[in-house]
mmCIF file of C-alpha atoms in Angstrom:
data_model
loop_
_atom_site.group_PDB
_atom_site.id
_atom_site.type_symbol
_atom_site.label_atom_id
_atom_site.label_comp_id
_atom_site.label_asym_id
_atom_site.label_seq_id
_atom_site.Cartn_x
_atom_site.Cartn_y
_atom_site.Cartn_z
ATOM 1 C CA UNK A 1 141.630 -1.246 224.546
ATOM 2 C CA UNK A 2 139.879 -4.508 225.630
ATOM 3 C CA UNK A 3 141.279 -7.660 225.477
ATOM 4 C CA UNK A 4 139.164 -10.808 225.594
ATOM 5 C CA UNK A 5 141.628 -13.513 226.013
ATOM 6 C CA UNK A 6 140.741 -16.813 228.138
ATOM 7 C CA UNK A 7 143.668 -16.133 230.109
ATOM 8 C CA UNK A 8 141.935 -13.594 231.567
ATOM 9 C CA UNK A 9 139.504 -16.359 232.720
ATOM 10 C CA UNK A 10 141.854 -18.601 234.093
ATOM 11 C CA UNK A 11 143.589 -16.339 235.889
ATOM 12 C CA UNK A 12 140.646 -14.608 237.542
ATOM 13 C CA UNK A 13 140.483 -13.817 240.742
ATOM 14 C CA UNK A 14 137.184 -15.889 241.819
ATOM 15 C CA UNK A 15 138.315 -15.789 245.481
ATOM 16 C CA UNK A 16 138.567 -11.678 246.081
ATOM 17 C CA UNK A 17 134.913 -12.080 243.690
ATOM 18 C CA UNK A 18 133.297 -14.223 246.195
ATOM 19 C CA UNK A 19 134.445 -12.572 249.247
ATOM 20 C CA UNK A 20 132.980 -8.628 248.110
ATOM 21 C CA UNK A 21 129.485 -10.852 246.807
ATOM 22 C CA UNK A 22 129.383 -12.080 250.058
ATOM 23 C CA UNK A 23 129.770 -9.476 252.135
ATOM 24 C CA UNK A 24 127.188 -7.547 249.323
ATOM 25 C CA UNK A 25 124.626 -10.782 250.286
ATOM 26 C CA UNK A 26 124.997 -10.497 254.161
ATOM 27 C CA UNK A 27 123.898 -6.819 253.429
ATOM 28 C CA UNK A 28 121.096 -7.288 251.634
ATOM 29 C CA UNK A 29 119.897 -9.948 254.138
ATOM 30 C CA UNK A 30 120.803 -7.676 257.013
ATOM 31 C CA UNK A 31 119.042 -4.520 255.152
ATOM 32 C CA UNK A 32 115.656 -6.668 254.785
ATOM 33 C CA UNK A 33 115.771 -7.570 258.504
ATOM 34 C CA UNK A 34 116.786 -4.645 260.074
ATOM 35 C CA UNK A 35 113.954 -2.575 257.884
ATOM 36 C CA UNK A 36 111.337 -5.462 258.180
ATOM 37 C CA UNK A 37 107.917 -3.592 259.617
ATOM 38 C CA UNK A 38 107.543 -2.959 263.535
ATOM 39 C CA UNK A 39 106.216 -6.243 265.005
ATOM 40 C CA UNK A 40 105.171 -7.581 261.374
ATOM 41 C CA UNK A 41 102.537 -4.730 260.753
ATOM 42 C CA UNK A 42 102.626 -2.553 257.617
ATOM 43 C CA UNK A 43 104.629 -3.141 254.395
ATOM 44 C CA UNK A 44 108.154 -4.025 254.043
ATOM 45 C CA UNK A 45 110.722 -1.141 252.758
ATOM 46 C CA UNK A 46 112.095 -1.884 249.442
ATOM 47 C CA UNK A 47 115.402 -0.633 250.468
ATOM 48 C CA UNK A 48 116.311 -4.556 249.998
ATOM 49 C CA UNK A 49 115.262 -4.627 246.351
ATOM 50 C CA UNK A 50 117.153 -1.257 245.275
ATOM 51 C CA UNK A 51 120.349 -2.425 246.562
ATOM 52 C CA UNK A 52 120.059 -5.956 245.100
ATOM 53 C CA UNK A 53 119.364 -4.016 241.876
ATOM 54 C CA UNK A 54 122.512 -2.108 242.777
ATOM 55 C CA UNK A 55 124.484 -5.056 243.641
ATOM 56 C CA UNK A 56 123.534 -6.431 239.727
ATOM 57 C CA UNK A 57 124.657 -2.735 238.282
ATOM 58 C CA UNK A 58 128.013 -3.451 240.149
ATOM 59 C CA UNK A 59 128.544 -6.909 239.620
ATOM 60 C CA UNK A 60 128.506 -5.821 235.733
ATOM 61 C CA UNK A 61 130.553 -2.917 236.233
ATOM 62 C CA UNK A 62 133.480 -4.802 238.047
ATOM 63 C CA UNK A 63 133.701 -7.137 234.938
ATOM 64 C CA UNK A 64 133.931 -4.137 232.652
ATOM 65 C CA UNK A 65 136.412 -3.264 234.608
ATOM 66 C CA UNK A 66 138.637 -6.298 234.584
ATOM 67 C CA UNK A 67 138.400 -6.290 230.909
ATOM 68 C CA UNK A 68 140.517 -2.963 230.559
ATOM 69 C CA UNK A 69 144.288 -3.360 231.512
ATOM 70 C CA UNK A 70 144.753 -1.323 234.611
ATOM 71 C CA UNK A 71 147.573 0.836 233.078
ATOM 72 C CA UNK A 72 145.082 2.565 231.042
ATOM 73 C CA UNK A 73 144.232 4.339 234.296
ATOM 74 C CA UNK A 74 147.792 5.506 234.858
ATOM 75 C CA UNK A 75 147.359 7.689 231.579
ATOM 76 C CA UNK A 76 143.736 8.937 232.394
ATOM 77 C CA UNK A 77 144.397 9.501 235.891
ATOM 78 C CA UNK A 78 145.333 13.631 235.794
ATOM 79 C CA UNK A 79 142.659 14.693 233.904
ATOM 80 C CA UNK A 80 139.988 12.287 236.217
ATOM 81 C CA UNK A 81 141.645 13.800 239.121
ATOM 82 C CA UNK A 82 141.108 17.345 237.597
ATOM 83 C CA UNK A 83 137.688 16.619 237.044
ATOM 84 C CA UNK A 84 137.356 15.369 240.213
ATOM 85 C CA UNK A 85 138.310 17.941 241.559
ATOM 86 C CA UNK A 86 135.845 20.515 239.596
ATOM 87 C CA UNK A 87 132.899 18.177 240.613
ATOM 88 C CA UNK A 88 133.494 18.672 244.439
ATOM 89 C CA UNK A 89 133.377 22.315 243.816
ATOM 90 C CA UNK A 90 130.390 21.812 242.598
ATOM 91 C CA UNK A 91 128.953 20.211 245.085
ATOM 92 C CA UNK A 92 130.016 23.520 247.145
ATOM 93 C CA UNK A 93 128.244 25.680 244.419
ATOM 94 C CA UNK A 94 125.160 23.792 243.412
ATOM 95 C CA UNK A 95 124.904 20.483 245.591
ATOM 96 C CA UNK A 96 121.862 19.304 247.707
ATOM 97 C CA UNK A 97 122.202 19.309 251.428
ATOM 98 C CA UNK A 98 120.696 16.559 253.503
ATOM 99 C CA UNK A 99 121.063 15.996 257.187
ATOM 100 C CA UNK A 100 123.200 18.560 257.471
ATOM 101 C CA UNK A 101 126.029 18.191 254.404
ATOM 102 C CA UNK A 102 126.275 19.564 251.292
ATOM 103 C CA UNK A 103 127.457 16.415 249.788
ATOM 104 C CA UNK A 104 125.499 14.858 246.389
ATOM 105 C CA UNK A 105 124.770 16.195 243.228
ATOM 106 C CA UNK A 106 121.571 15.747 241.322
ATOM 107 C CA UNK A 107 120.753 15.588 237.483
ATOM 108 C CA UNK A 108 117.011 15.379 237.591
ATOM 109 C CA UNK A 109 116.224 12.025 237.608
ATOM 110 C CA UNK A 110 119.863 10.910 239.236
ATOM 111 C CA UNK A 111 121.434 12.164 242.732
ATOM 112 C CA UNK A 112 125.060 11.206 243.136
ATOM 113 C CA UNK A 113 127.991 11.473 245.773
ATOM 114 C CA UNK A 114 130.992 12.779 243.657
ATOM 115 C CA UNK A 115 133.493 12.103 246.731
ATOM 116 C CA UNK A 116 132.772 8.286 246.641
ATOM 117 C CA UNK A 117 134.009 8.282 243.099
ATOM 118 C CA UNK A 118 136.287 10.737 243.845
ATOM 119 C CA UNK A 119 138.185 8.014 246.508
ATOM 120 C CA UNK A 120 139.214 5.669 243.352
ATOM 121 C CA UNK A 121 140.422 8.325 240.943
ATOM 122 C CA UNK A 122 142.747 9.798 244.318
ATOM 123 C CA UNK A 123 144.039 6.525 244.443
ATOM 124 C CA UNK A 124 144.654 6.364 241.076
ATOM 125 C CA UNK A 125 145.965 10.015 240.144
ATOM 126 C CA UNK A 126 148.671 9.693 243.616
ATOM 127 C CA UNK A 127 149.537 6.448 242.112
ATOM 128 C CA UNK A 128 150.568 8.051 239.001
ATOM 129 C CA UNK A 129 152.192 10.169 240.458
ATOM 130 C CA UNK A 130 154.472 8.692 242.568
ATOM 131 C CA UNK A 131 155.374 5.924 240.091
ATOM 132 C CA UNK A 132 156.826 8.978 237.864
ATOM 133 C CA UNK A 133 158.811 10.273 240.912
ATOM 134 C CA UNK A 134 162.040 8.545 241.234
ATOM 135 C CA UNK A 135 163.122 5.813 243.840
ATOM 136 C CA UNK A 136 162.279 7.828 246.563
ATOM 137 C CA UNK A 137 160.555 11.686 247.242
ATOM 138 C CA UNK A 138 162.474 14.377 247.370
ATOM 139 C CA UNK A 139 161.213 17.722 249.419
ATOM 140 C CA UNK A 140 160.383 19.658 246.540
ATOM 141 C CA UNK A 141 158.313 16.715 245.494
ATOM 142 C CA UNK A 142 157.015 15.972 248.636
ATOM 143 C CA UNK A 143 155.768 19.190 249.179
ATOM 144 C CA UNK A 144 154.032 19.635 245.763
ATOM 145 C CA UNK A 145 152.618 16.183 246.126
ATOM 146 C CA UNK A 146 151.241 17.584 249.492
ATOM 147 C CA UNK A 147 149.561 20.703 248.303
ATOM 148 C CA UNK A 148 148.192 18.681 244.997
ATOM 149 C CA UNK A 149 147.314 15.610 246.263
ATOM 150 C CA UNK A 150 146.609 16.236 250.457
ATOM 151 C CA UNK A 151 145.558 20.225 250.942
ATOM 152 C CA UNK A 152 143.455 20.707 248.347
ATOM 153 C CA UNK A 153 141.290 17.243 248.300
ATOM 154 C CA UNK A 154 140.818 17.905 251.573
ATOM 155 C CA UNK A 155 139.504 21.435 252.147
ATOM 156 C CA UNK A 156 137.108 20.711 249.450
ATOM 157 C CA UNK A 157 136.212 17.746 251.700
ATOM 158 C CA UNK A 158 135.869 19.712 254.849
ATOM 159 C CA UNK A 159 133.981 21.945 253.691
ATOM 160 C CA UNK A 160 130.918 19.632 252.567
ATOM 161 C CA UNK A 161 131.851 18.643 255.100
ATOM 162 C CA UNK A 162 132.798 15.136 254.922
ATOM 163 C CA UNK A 163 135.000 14.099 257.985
ATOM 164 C CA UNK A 164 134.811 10.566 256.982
ATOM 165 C CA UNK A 165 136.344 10.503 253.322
ATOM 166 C CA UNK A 166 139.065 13.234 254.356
ATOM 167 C CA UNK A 167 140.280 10.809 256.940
ATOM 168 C CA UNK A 168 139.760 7.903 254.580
ATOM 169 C CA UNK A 169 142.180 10.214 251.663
ATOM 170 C CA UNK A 170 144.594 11.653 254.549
ATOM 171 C CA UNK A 171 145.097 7.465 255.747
ATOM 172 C CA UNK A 172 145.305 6.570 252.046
ATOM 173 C CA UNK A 173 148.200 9.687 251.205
ATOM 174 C CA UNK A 174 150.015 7.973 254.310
ATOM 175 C CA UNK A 175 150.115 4.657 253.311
ATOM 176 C CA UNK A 176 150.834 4.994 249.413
ATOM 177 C CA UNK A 177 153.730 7.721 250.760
ATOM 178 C CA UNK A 178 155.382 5.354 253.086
ATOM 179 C CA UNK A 179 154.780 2.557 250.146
ATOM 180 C CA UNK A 180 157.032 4.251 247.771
ATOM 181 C CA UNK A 181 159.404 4.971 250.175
ATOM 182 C CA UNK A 182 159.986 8.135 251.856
ATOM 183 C CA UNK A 183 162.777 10.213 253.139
ATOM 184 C CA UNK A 184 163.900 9.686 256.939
ATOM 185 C CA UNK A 185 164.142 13.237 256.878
ATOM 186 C CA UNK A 186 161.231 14.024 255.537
ATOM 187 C CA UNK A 187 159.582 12.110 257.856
ATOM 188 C CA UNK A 188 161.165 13.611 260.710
ATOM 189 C CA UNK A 189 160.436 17.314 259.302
ATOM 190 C CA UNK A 190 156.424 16.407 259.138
ATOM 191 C CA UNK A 191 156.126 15.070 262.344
ATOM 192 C CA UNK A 192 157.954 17.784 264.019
ATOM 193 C CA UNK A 193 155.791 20.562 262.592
ATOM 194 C CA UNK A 194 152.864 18.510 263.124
ATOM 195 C CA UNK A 195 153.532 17.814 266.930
ATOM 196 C CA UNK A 196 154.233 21.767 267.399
ATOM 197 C CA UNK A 197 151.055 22.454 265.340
ATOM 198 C CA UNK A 198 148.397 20.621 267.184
ATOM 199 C CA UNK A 199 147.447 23.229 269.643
ATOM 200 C CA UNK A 200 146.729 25.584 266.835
ATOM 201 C CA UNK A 201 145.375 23.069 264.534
ATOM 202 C CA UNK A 202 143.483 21.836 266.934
ATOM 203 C CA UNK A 203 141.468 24.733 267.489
ATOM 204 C CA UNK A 204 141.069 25.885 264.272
ATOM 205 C CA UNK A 205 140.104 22.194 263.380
ATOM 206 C CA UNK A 206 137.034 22.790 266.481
ATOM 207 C CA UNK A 207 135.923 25.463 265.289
ATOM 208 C CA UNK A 208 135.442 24.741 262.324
ATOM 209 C CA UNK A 209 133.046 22.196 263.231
ATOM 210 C CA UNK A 210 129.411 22.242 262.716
ATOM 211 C CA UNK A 211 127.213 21.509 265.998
ATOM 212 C CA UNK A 212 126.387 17.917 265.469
ATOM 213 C CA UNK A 213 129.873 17.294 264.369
ATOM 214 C CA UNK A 214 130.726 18.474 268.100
ATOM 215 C CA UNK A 215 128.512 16.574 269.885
ATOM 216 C CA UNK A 216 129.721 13.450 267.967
ATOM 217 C CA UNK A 217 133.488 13.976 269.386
ATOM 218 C CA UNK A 218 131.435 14.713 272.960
ATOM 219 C CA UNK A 219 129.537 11.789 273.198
ATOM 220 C CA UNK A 220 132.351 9.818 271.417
ATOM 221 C CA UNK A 221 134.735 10.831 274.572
ATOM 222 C CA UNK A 222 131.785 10.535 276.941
ATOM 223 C CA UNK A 223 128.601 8.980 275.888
ATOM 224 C CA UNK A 224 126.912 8.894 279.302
ATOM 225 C CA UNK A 225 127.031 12.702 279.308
ATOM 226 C CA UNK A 226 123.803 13.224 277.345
ATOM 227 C CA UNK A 227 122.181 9.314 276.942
ATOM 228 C CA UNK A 228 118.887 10.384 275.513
ATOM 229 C CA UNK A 229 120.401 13.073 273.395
ATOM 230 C CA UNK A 230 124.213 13.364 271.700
ATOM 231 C CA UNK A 231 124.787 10.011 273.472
ATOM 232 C CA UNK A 232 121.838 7.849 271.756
ATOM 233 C CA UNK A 233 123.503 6.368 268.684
ATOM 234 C CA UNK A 234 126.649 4.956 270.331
ATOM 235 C CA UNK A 235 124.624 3.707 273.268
ATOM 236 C CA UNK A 236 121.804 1.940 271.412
ATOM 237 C CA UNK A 237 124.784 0.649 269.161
ATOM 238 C CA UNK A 238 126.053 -1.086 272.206
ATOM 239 C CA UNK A 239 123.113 -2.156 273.717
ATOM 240 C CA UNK A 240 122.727 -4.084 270.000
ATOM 241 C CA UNK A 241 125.667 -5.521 269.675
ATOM 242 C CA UNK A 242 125.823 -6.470 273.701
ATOM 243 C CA UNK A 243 122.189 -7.603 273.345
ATOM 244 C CA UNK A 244 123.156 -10.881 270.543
ATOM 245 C CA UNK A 245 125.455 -12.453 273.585
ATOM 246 C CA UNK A 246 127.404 -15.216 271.877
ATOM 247 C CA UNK A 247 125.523 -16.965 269.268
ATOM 248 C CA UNK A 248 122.885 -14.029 268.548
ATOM 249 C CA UNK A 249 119.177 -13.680 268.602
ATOM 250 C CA UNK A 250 119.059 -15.163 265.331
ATOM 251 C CA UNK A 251 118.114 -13.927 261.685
ATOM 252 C CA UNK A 252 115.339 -11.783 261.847
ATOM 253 C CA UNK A 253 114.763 -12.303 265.409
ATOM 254 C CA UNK A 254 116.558 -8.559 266.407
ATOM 255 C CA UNK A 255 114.681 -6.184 268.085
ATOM 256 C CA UNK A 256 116.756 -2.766 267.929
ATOM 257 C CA UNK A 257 116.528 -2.122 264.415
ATOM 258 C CA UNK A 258 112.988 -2.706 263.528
ATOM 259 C CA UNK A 259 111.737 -1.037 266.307
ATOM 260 C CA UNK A 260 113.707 1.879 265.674
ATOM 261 C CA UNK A 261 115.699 1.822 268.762
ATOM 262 C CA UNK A 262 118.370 2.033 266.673
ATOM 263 C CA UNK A 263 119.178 4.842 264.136
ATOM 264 C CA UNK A 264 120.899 4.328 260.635
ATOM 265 C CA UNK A 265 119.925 1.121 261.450
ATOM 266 C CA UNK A 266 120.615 -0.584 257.741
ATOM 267 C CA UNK A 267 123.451 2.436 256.571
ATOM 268 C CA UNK A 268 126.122 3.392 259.034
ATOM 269 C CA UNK A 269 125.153 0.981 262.340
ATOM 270 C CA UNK A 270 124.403 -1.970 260.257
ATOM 271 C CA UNK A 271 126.828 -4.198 261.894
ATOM 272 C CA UNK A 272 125.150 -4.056 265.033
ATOM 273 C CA UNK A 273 121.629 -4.863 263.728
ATOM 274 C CA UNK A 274 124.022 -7.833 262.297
ATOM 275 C CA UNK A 275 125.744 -8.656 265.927
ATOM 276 C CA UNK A 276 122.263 -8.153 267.030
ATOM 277 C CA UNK A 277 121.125 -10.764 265.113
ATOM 278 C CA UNK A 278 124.246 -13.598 264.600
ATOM 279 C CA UNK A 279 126.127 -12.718 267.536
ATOM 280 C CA UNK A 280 129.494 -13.261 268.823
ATOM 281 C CA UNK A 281 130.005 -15.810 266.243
ATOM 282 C CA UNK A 282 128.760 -14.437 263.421
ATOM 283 C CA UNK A 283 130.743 -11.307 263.815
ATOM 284 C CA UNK A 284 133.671 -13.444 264.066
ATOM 285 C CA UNK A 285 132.919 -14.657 261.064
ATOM 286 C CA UNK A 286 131.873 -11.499 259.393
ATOM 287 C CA UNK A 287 135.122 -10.011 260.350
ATOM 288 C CA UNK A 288 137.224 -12.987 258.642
ATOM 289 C CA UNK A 289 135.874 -12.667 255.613
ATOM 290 C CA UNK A 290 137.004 -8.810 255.723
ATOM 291 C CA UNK A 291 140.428 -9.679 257.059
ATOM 292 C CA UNK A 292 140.958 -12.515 253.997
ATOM 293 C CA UNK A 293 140.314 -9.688 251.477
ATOM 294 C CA UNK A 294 142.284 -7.502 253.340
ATOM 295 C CA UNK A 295 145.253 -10.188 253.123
ATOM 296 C CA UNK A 296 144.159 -10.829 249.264
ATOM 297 C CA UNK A 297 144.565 -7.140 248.462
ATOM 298 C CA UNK A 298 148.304 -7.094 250.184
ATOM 299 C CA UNK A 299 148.841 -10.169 248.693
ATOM 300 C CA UNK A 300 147.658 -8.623 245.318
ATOM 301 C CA UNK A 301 150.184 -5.361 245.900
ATOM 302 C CA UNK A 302 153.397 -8.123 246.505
ATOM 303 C CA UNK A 303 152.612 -10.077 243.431
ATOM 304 C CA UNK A 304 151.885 -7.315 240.681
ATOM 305 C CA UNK A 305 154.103 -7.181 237.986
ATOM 306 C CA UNK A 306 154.770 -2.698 238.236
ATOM 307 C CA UNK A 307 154.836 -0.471 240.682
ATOM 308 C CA UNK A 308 151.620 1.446 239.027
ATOM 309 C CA UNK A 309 149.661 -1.730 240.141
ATOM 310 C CA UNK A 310 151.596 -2.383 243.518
ATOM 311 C CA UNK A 311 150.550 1.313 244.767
ATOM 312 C CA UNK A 312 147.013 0.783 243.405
ATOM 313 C CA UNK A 313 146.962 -1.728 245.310
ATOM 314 C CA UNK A 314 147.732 -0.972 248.464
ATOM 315 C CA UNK A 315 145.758 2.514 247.885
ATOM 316 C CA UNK A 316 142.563 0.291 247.416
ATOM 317 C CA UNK A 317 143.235 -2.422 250.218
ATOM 318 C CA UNK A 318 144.011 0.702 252.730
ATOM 319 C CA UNK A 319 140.875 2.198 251.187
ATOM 320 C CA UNK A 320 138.770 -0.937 252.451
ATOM 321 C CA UNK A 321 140.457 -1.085 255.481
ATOM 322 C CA UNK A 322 140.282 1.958 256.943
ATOM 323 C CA UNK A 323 136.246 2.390 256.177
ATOM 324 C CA UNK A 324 136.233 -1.128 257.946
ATOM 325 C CA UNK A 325 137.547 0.180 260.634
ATOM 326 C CA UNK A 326 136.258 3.508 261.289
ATOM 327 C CA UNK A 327 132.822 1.941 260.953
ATOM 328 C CA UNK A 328 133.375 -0.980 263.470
ATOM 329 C CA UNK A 329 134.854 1.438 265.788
ATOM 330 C CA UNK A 330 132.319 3.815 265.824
ATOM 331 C CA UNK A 331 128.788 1.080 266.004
ATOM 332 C CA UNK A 332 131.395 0.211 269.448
ATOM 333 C CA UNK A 333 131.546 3.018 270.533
ATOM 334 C CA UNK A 334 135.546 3.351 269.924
ATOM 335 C CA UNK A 335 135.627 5.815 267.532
ATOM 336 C CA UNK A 336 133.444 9.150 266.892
ATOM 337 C CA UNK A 337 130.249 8.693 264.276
ATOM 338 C CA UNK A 338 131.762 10.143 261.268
ATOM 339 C CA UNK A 339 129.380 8.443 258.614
ATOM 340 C CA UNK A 340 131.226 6.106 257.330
ATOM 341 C CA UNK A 341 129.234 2.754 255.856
ATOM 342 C CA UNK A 342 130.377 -0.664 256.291
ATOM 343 C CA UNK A 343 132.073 -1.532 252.789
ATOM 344 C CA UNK A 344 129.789 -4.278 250.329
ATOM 345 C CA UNK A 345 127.238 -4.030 253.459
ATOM 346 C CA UNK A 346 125.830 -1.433 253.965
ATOM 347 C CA UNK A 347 122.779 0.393 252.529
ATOM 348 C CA UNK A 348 124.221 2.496 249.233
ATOM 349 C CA UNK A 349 124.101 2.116 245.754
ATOM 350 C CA UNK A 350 126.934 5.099 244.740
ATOM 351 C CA UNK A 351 128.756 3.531 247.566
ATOM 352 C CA UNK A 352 128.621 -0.004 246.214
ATOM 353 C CA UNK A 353 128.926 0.536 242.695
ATOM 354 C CA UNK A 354 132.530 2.467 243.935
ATOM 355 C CA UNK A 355 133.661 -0.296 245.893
ATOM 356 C CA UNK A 356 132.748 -2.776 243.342
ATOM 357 C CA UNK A 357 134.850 -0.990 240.677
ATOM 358 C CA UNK A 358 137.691 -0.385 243.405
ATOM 359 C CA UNK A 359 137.418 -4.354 243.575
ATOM 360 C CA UNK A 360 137.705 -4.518 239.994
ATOM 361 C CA UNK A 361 140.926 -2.455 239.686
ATOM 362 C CA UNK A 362 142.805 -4.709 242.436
ATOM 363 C CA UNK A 363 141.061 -8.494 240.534
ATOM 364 C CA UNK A 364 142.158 -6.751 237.262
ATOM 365 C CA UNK A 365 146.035 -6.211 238.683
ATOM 366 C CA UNK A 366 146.260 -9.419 239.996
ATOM 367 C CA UNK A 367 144.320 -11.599 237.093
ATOM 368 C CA UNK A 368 147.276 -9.743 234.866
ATOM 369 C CA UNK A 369 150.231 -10.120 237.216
ATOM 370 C CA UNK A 370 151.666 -12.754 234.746
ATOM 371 C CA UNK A 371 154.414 -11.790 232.445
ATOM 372 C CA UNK A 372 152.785 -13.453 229.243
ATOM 373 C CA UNK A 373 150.245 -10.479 229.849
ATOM 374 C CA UNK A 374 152.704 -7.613 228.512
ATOM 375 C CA UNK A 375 154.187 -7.086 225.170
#
């Protein structure tokens, strides 16, 4: 049920707001540079203008969101997660492949990414479900919760495949299991079998791989092996960021990204068309705006009034922090290209309108973290 009540207002949370619509802004800007034409000739992309038209579809979205208390999700979260579920089969069964993955879905006029929806109503359905577990897991929990919530997500994943969201919902499982508050036992059972099963994990887990997924993990451990070839992304990656010294080339002044030195230029390897262009400093900068929502969305998790909102929480800031991460590691060439964008940056409208209603969920539990809010 909505509730329009000026309290809602007062107690926004304007500062987690302008921190995403910044980071959203520095994309766009960063998207119109890095897809400007060669040397000025020819027409400008409109890549720019679809994602500001995206960032407007999101912006309305998040404040739909915040309207709706947050515990509503808590009773719509099984059968999102079942349908969920049913929609990355279908991307198995009837989804369009592109560079390799099987990963969107079209209706005609619409394509779609199910498994960047997908991330929010994980977060959501786990949530649930460890709120209605007791103080602590038990085994028999533990491993149902395992098979439910960690197997099954993630062979569907795999298979698309999509390394980078089944290490974004594997870091996420972690983080809201150790939240709630996990067995010592437990613990020590998981890591034992895991340590023991890494040689035959391992190899089932390489060859399982496609090609290019190998050559990423090769040129990841050693990009000088193959420069021109497996090597090129991380090394013209560097050579961007390393190229902007400490203050940067300045806006629209890089050179890697226009002239197509650099590929995935305004998706994936955004941030170094952006360290390209701003720098040492500007990177800094960049980087503290992500780290103050990162603190904002902990912050958000200590404060909320239940434990529904406290895991949701924590499920979204780990979300945002770990597809930080992975991204800035891999445009540095310390971690393997998995495809993961830059959150609020880079090029993606399915992948901003996500974020922007993960955003919404964690304003929404802390603009309602006041007492006076509940009956």
């Amino acid at each position: 049920m909505i509730k329009v009540d000026r309290r809602l207002g007062k107690n926004f949370d304007w500062l987690t707001f302008a921190l995403i619509v910044s980071l959203a802004l520095i994309g766009i800007m960063t998207i119109y540079s890095a897809t400007r034409p060669p040397l000025g000739v020819g027409e400008h992309s409109d890549f720019y203008m679809r994602q500001v038209l995206w960032l407007l579809i999101s912006v309305a979205a998040l404040f739909t969101i915040v309207f709706f208390d947050y515990k509503w999700l808590s009773r719509v979260a099984y059968p999102l997660y079942a349908i969920g579920l049913l929609l990355l089969v279908a991307v198995l069964v009837a989804g369009r492949s592109s560079l390799g993955a099987q990963r969107w879905l079209s209706l005609g006029f619409f394509s779609f990414q199910p498994s960047e929806f997908f991330r929010m109503i994980f977060i959501a359905a786990f949530s649930a479900y460890l709120t209605g577990s007791g103080d602590q897991l038990q085994r028999k929990l533990s491993a149902k919760s395992i098979i439910i919530f960690a197997i099954l997500p993630l062979a569907l994943l795999i298979k698309q495949p999509d390394l980078g969201t089944a290490i974004l919902l594997s870091s996420i499982f972690v983080a809201l299991s150790l939240a709630k508050g996990i067995s010592r036992k437990i613990i020590t059972i998981v890591l034992v079998i895991g340590i023991i099963s890494i040689p035959f994990l391992g190899h089932i887990f390489w060859e399982g791989l496609k090609d290019y997924q190998k050559n990423r993990i090769i040129a990841f451990m050693d990009p000088e092996v193959d420069p021109a070839g497996i090597g090129y992304h991380i090394n013209q990656s560097k050579i961007s960021i390393g190229s902007g010294g400490f203050t940067g080339k300045g806006y629209m002044q890089g050179t890697q990204g226009p002239l197509r030195f650099l590929p995935e230029k305004h998706t994936d390897f955004i941030f170094a068309v952006f360290a390209e262009e701003w720098g040492f400093v500007g990177s800094l900068l960049l980087l503290c705006i992500y780290f103050a929502l990162f603190l904002r969305g902990l912050d958000t998790a200590y404060k909320a009034k239940d434990e529904f909102g406290k895991l949701m929480a924590i499920g979204i800031t780990a979300m945002f922090f770990v597809y930080f991460s992975v991204n800035i590691g891999m445009t540095m060439g310390m971690a393997p290209v998995v495809g993961v964008p830059l959150p609020f940056v880079s090029y993606g409208g399915t992948a901003l309108l996500s974020n922007f209603i993960a955003a919404g969920v964690l304003i929404n539990i802390r603009t309602r973290r006041f007492e006076l809010f509940y009956p």
